[in-house]
Coordinates of C-alpha atoms and ligand atoms in Angstrom, one line a residue:
Chain A
X38 CA 14.5 3.5 23.9
X39 CA 11.6 5.8 24.8
X40 CA 11.1 6.8 21.2
X41 CA 11.7 3.5 19.6
X42 CA 9.0 2.9 17.0
X43 CA 5.8 1.8 18.5
X44 CA 6.8 2.4 22.0
X45 CA 3.9 3.5 24.2
X46 CA 3.9 4.4 27.8
X47 CA 1.4 2.3 29.7
X48 CA 0.3 3.8 32.9
X49 CA -0.8 1.1 35.3
X50 CA -3.0 1.5 38.3
X51 CA -0.3 0.5 40.8
X52 CA 2.3 2.5 38.9
X53 CA 0.3 5.7 39.0
X54 CA -0.8 5.2 42.6
X55 CA 2.8 5.1 43.7
X56 CA 3.6 8.2 41.7
X57 CA 0.6 10.2 42.8
X58 CA 1.6 9.3 46.4
X59 CA 5.0 10.7 45.9
X60 CA 3.7 13.8 44.2
X61 CA 0.9 14.3 46.8
X62 CA 3.4 14.1 49.6
X63 CA 5.6 16.6 47.8
X64 CA 2.6 19.0 47.7
X65 CA 1.9 18.6 51.4
X66 CA 5.5 18.9 52.6
X67 CA 6.5 21.8 50.3
X68 CA 3.4 23.9 50.4
X69 CA 3.4 23.9 46.6
X70 CA 0.1 24.7 44.8
X71 CA 0.6 21.8 42.3
X72 CA 3.1 19.4 41.0
X73 CA 3.2 17.9 37.5
X74 CA 5.2 15.0 36.2
X75 CA 5.8 15.4 32.5
X76 CA 7.2 13.5 29.6
X77 CA 9.5 15.5 27.4
X78 CA 7.2 15.0 24.5
X79 CA 4.8 17.3 26.3
X80 CA 2.5 14.6 27.8
X81 CA 1.2 15.0 31.3
X82 CA 1.8 11.8 33.2
X83 CA 0.5 12.7 36.6
X84 CA -0.5 15.8 38.6
X85 CA -1.3 16.5 42.2
X86 CA -2.4 19.6 44.1
X87 CA -4.9 22.2 42.9
X88 CA -5.0 20.6 39.4
X89 CA -8.7 21.5 38.7
X90 CA -8.0 25.2 38.7
X91 CA -5.2 24.8 36.2
X92 CA -5.1 24.0 32.5
X93 CA -2.7 21.1 33.1
X94 CA -2.8 19.9 29.5
X95 CA -1.6 23.2 28.1
X96 CA 0.8 23.7 31.0
X97 CA 2.3 20.3 30.2
X98 CA 2.9 21.3 26.5
X99 CA 4.3 24.7 27.3
X100 CA 6.5 23.8 30.3
X101 CA 8.0 21.0 28.3
X102 CA 8.6 23.4 25.5
X103 CA 10.3 26.0 27.6
X104 CA 12.4 23.5 29.4
X105 CA 13.5 21.7 26.3
X106 CA 14.3 24.9 24.4
X107 CA 17.1 25.7 26.8
X108 CA 18.9 22.7 25.6
X109 CA 20.5 24.7 22.8
X110 CA 21.8 27.2 25.4
X111 CA 23.2 24.4 27.5
X112 CA 24.9 23.1 24.3
X113 CA 26.7 26.4 23.9
X114 CA 28.2 25.9 27.4
X115 CA 29.2 22.4 26.6
X116 CA 26.4 21.1 28.8
X117 CA 24.0 18.4 27.6
X118 CA 21.0 20.0 29.2
X119 CA 20.1 22.1 32.2
X120 CA 19.0 20.0 35.1
X121 CA 16.8 22.6 36.8
X122 CA 15.0 25.7 35.7
X123 CA 13.2 28.4 37.6
X124 CA 10.6 30.9 36.4
X125 CA 9.5 33.6 38.8
X126 CA 6.3 35.5 38.6
X127 CA 4.7 38.2 40.8
X128 CA 2.6 35.8 42.8
X129 CA 3.5 32.3 41.5
X130 CA 6.6 30.7 40.3
X131 CA 7.6 27.4 38.7
X132 CA 10.5 25.2 39.5
X133 CA 11.4 22.5 37.0
X134 CA 13.8 19.6 37.5
X135 CA 14.8 16.9 35.0
X136 CA 14.8 13.3 36.1
X137 CA 18.1 11.7 35.2
X138 CA 16.3 9.2 32.9
X139 CA 16.4 12.1 30.3
X140 CA 12.7 11.6 29.6
X141 CA 10.8 13.2 32.4
X142 CA 10.4 16.6 34.1
X143 CA 9.0 17.4 37.5
X144 CA 7.4 20.9 37.5
X145 CA 6.3 22.5 40.7
X146 CA 4.0 25.5 40.8
X147 CA 4.2 27.4 44.1
X148 CA 3.1 30.7 45.7
X149 CA 6.0 33.2 46.2
X150 CA 5.4 33.1 50.0
X151 CA 7.4 29.9 49.9
X152 CA 11.1 30.3 49.1
X153 CA 12.5 28.7 46.0
X154 CA 15.2 27.1 48.2
X155 CA 12.7 25.1 50.1
X156 CA 10.9 24.0 46.9
X157 CA 14.2 23.0 45.3
X158 CA 15.3 21.1 48.3
X159 CA 12.0 19.2 48.5
X160 CA 11.8 18.5 44.8
X161 CA 15.4 17.2 44.5
X162 CA 14.7 14.9 47.4
X163 CA 12.0 13.0 45.5
X164 CA 13.7 12.8 42.1
X165 CA 15.3 9.4 42.7
X166 CA 12.0 7.9 44.0
X167 CA 10.2 9.2 40.9
X168 CA 12.9 7.9 38.7
X169 CA 12.4 4.4 40.2
X170 CA 8.7 4.6 39.9
X171 CA 8.9 5.7 36.2
X172 CA 11.3 3.0 35.5
X173 CA 8.9 0.4 36.7
X174 CA 6.3 1.8 34.3
X175 CA 8.5 2.2 31.3
X176 CA 9.4 -1.4 31.6
X177 CA 5.9 -2.7 32.0
X178 CA 4.7 -4.6 28.9
X179 CA 2.9 -2.3 26.6
X180 CA -0.5 -3.6 25.8
X181 CA -3.0 -1.7 23.8
X182 CA -6.7 -1.7 24.7
X183 CA -7.4 -1.3 21.0
X184 CA -7.5 -4.9 20.0
X185 CA -9.7 -4.3 17.0
X186 CA -9.0 -1.0 15.3
X187 CA -12.1 -1.4 13.2
X188 CA -14.1 -0.5 16.2
X189 CA -12.4 2.8 16.5
X190 CA -13.3 3.9 13.0
X191 CA -17.0 4.6 13.4
X192 CA -16.3 6.9 16.3
X193 CA -13.8 8.9 14.3
X194 CA -16.2 9.1 11.4
X195 CA -18.8 10.5 13.7
X196 CA -16.6 13.2 15.0
X197 CA -15.2 14.8 11.9
Chain B
X101 CA 4.8 7.7 22.2
X102 CA 1.2 7.3 23.1
X103 CA 0.3 7.5 26.7
X104 CA -2.1 4.8 27.6
X105 CA -3.4 5.4 31.1
X106 CA -5.3 2.4 32.6
X107 CA -6.0 4.3 35.8
X108 CA -7.9 7.2 34.2
X109 CA -8.8 5.1 31.1
X110 CA -7.3 7.7 28.8
X111 CA -5.2 7.6 25.7
X112 CA -3.1 10.6 24.7
X113 CA -1.4 10.8 21.3
X114 CA 0.7 13.5 19.7
X115 CA 0.2 14.6 16.1
X116 CA 2.7 16.9 14.5
X117 CA 2.0 19.1 11.4
X118 CA 5.3 19.4 9.6
X119 CA 6.3 21.2 6.4
X120 CA 7.8 24.3 4.8
X121 CA 7.2 27.8 6.3
X122 CA 3.9 29.5 5.2
X123 CA 2.6 26.2 3.8
X124 CA -0.6 26.3 5.9
X125 CA 0.1 24.3 9.0
X126 CA -1.2 26.9 11.5
X127 CA -4.1 27.5 9.2
X128 CA -5.1 23.8 9.5
X129 CA -5.2 24.0 13.3
X130 CA -7.0 27.3 13.2
X131 CA -9.7 25.8 11.0
X132 CA -10.0 22.7 13.3
X133 CA -10.3 25.0 16.3
X134 CA -12.9 27.1 14.7
X135 CA -15.1 24.2 13.5
X136 CA -15.1 21.9 16.5
X137 CA -17.3 22.6 19.5
X138 CA -15.5 23.8 22.7
X139 CA -16.3 20.5 24.4
X140 CA -14.3 18.6 21.8
X141 CA -11.3 20.9 21.5
X142 CA -9.4 22.9 24.1
X143 CA -7.9 26.3 23.6
X144 CA -5.4 26.8 20.8
X145 CA -2.1 28.1 22.0
X146 CA 0.2 29.8 19.4
X147 CA 3.6 30.8 20.4
X148 CA 4.3 33.1 17.4
X149 CA 5.9 36.4 16.4
X150 CA 4.0 39.5 15.6
X151 CA 4.2 38.7 12.0
X152 CA 2.1 35.5 12.6
X153 CA 4.9 33.1 11.6
X154 CA 5.2 30.3 14.0
X155 CA 8.2 31.0 16.2
X156 CA 8.0 27.9 18.3
X157 CA 4.8 25.9 18.0
X158 CA 1.0 25.9 17.9
X159 CA -0.8 23.5 20.3
X160 CA -4.4 22.3 20.1
X161 CA -5.8 19.6 22.3
X162 CA -8.7 17.5 21.0
X163 CA -10.9 15.1 22.8
X164 CA -12.1 12.4 20.4
X165 CA -14.5 10.9 22.9
X166 CA -14.5 7.3 24.0
X167 CA -12.9 4.6 21.8
X168 CA -13.3 1.1 23.3
X169 CA -13.9 2.5 26.7
X170 CA -10.9 4.8 26.7
X171 CA -11.1 8.6 26.5
X172 CA -9.0 9.3 23.5
X173 CA -7.2 12.7 23.4
X174 CA -5.0 14.0 20.6
X175 CA -2.6 16.9 21.0
X176 CA -2.0 18.6 17.7
X177 CA 1.3 20.5 17.2
X178 CA 2.8 22.5 14.4
X179 CA 6.5 23.1 13.9
X180 CA 8.0 26.4 12.7
X181 CA 8.9 26.0 9.0
X182 CA 11.7 28.5 8.8
X183 CA 15.0 26.8 8.1
X184 CA 16.7 28.5 11.0
X185 CA 14.3 27.0 13.6
X186 CA 15.5 23.4 13.2
X187 CA 16.2 23.1 16.9
X188 CA 12.5 23.8 17.7
X189 CA 11.4 21.3 15.0
X190 CA 13.5 18.6 16.4
X191 CA 12.1 19.1 20.0
X192 CA 8.6 19.0 18.8
X193 CA 9.1 15.6 17.2
X194 CA 10.0 14.2 20.6
X195 CA 7.3 11.6 21.4
X196 CA 5.4 12.0 18.1
X197 CA 2.7 9.4 17.3
X198 CA 1.6 10.6 13.9
X199 CA 2.6 13.2 11.3
X200 CA 0.8 15.4 8.7
X201 CA 3.2 16.7 6.2
X202 CA 1.8 19.9 4.7
X203 CA 3.2 20.7 1.3
X204 CA 2.7 24.0 -0.4
X205 CA 1.5 23.2 -3.9
X206 CA 2.9 26.3 -5.5
X207 CA 5.5 25.5 -8.2
X208 CA 8.1 27.8 -6.7
X209 CA 7.9 25.9 -3.4
X210 CA 8.8 22.6 -5.0
X211 CA 12.3 22.4 -3.8
X212 CA 11.4 23.8 -0.3
X213 CA 8.9 20.9 0.1
X214 CA 11.5 18.4 -0.8
X215 CA 14.0 20.0 1.6
X216 CA 11.5 20.1 4.4
X217 CA 10.6 16.4 3.9
X218 CA 14.3 15.5 4.0
X219 CA 14.8 17.6 7.1
X220 CA 11.9 15.8 8.8
X221 CA 13.5 12.4 7.9
X222 CA 16.8 13.6 9.4
X223 CA 15.1 14.9 12.6
X224 CA 13.1 11.7 13.0
X225 CA 16.3 9.7 12.8
X226 CA 17.6 11.5 15.9
X227 CA 14.8 9.8 17.8
X228 CA 15.5 6.5 16.0
X229 CA 12.3 6.9 13.9
X230 CA 11.8 6.5 10.2
X231 CA 8.8 7.2 7.9
X232 CA 8.1 3.5 8.0
X233 CA 7.8 3.5 11.8
X234 CA 5.7 6.6 12.3
X235 CA 2.2 6.9 10.7
X236 CA 2.0 9.9 8.5
X237 CA -0.2 11.4 5.8
X238 CA 0.4 14.1 3.2
X239 CA -1.6 17.2 2.5
X240 CA -1.1 19.2 -0.7
X241 CA -2.3 22.7 0.3
X242 CA -3.2 25.9 -1.5
X243 CA -5.0 24.1 -4.4
X244 CA -6.8 27.4 -5.0
X245 CA -3.8 29.2 -6.2
X246 CA -3.1 29.6 -10.0
X247 CA 0.6 28.5 -10.2
X248 CA 0.6 25.1 -8.7
X249 CA 2.0 21.7 -9.5
X250 CA -0.5 19.0 -10.5
X251 CA -1.5 16.4 -8.0
X252 CA 0.4 13.8 -10.0
X253 CA 3.6 15.9 -10.0
X254 CA 3.4 16.3 -6.2
X255 CA 2.7 12.6 -5.7
X256 CA 5.8 11.8 -7.8
X257 CA 8.0 14.1 -5.8
X258 CA 6.8 13.7 -2.3
X259 CA 4.9 10.4 -2.1
X260 CA 7.0 7.5 -3.5
X261 CA 5.4 5.1 -1.0
X262 CA 1.8 5.9 -1.9
X263 CA 0.7 6.9 1.6
X264 CA -2.7 8.6 2.0
X265 CA -2.6 12.1 0.5
X266 CA -5.1 14.9 0.4
X267 CA -5.6 18.1 -1.7
X268 CA -6.5 21.0 0.5
X269 CA -7.4 24.7 0.7
X270 CA -6.8 25.0 4.4
X271 CA -7.8 28.7 4.4
X272 CA -11.3 27.6 3.4
X273 CA -11.2 24.3 5.3
X274 CA -11.4 22.0 2.4
X275 CA -9.4 18.8 3.0
X276 CA -8.5 19.8 6.5
X277 CA -10.7 17.2 8.3
X278 CA -10.1 14.5 5.7
X279 CA -6.4 14.9 6.5
X280 CA -7.0 14.9 10.3
X281 CA -9.3 11.9 10.1
X282 CA -6.7 9.9 8.1
X283 CA -3.9 10.6 10.5
X284 CA -6.1 9.8 13.5
X285 CA -7.0 6.5 12.0
X286 CA -3.5 5.7 11.2
X287 CA -2.4 6.5 14.7
X288 CA -5.2 4.5 16.4
X289 CA -4.5 1.6 14.0
X290 CA -0.9 1.6 15.1
X291 CA -2.1 1.2 18.7
X292 CA -4.0 -1.9 18.0
Ligands
GDP61 N1 -4.3 30.8 -1.0 C1 -4.2 30.1 0.1 N2 -3.5 30.6 1.1 C2 -3.4 29.8 2.2 C3 -4.0 28.5 2.3 N3 -3.7 28.0 3.5 C4 -3.0 28.9 4.2 N4 -2.8 30.0 3.4 C5 -2.1 31.3 3.8 O1 -0.7 31.0 3.8 C6 -0.1 31.8 4.8 C7 0.7 30.9 5.7 O2 -0.1 30.1 6.4 P1 0.3 29.5 7.9 O3 -0.8 28.6 8.3 O4 0.7 30.5 8.8 O5 1.6 28.6 7.4 P2 2.6 27.8 8.3 O6 3.9 28.5 8.4 O7 2.7 26.5 7.7 O8 2.0 27.6 9.7 C8 -1.2 32.5 5.5 O9 -1.3 33.8 5.0 C9 -2.5 31.7 5.2 O10 -3.6 32.5 5.2 C10 -4.7 28.0 1.2 O11 -5.2 26.9 1.1 N5 -4.7 28.8 0.1
MG62 MG1 2.7 28.3 11.5

């Protein structure tokens, strides 16, 4: 359904407020540096924590890529996909968990002073809530702000 | 799948450059990156092998400025062309809003272009998409080389529907922005 032709994800004010709330609490309770909610197409849906210090747009594209690319490995084991993934660095690590709606990933960036067990526990706790909150947005009526495409053209002509 | 964010008043669209290996997809993005001011484009990320052939993808975020009060951002991706990387190509099409199919004009690439287009149609079908449902444009690249098919021949083979198509020499930049502009317009039109 998510990729059906012409489907757009409309992020509403109330919808994103609820999600940011969940993500913000996750940052506070887990001690994570930042949490990102991603779409598997590579789009950043929401982020909380020290997001200004991070290139969240590139992180979204790359985290999604690395998460999705393990699908082929999962397939060789007869799994559909891996539900969680963990990448450990010297100072920081990333914990990723798929929402069961198959379309979103929660990625948590945290300092290694915090154990991965704690992060995992806190992340898995909020997955169902995020799932519900995303469901509400996926089912909102897509409405485009571009009522007259003609108005978009001069802008593009200026740019390139 | 465009992301339309009413809270931050942003629209984010995903454009994928598809086509046979070594056709010039990465070169298109490199030229765009080089020509646009840093405020308009972000950093280009290339996940590639030492031999410069795209292993996974290239990524270049663009900020098109404000369109009808919404900050409009495009993420450009390329796919790896090599036949053996089909799994990567498929993943990258997830959530695509617009496609540039980059064909290599050289006569000995004729069959590879057709195969790549067919492969794209099959991969789109996995997401329930068709060439009628996703805006796309064609680019005939490497027009500077001596042994190439004519524009008419390429149109006949790759463009039965008569969608917008552009001749290009991506290495020198010619045709690169015409192509990008056409796909951007097609994507924004689809949103309206
Ligand atoms: N002669 C010529 N070479 C080109 C042109 N565009 C790209 N190339 C070269 O073709 C090779 C493959 O280009 P690349 O962008 O990596 O192809 P990709 O596999 O589709 O990403 C590189 O050596 C480029 O310099 C062009 O318009 N003319
Ligand atoms: Mg490439």
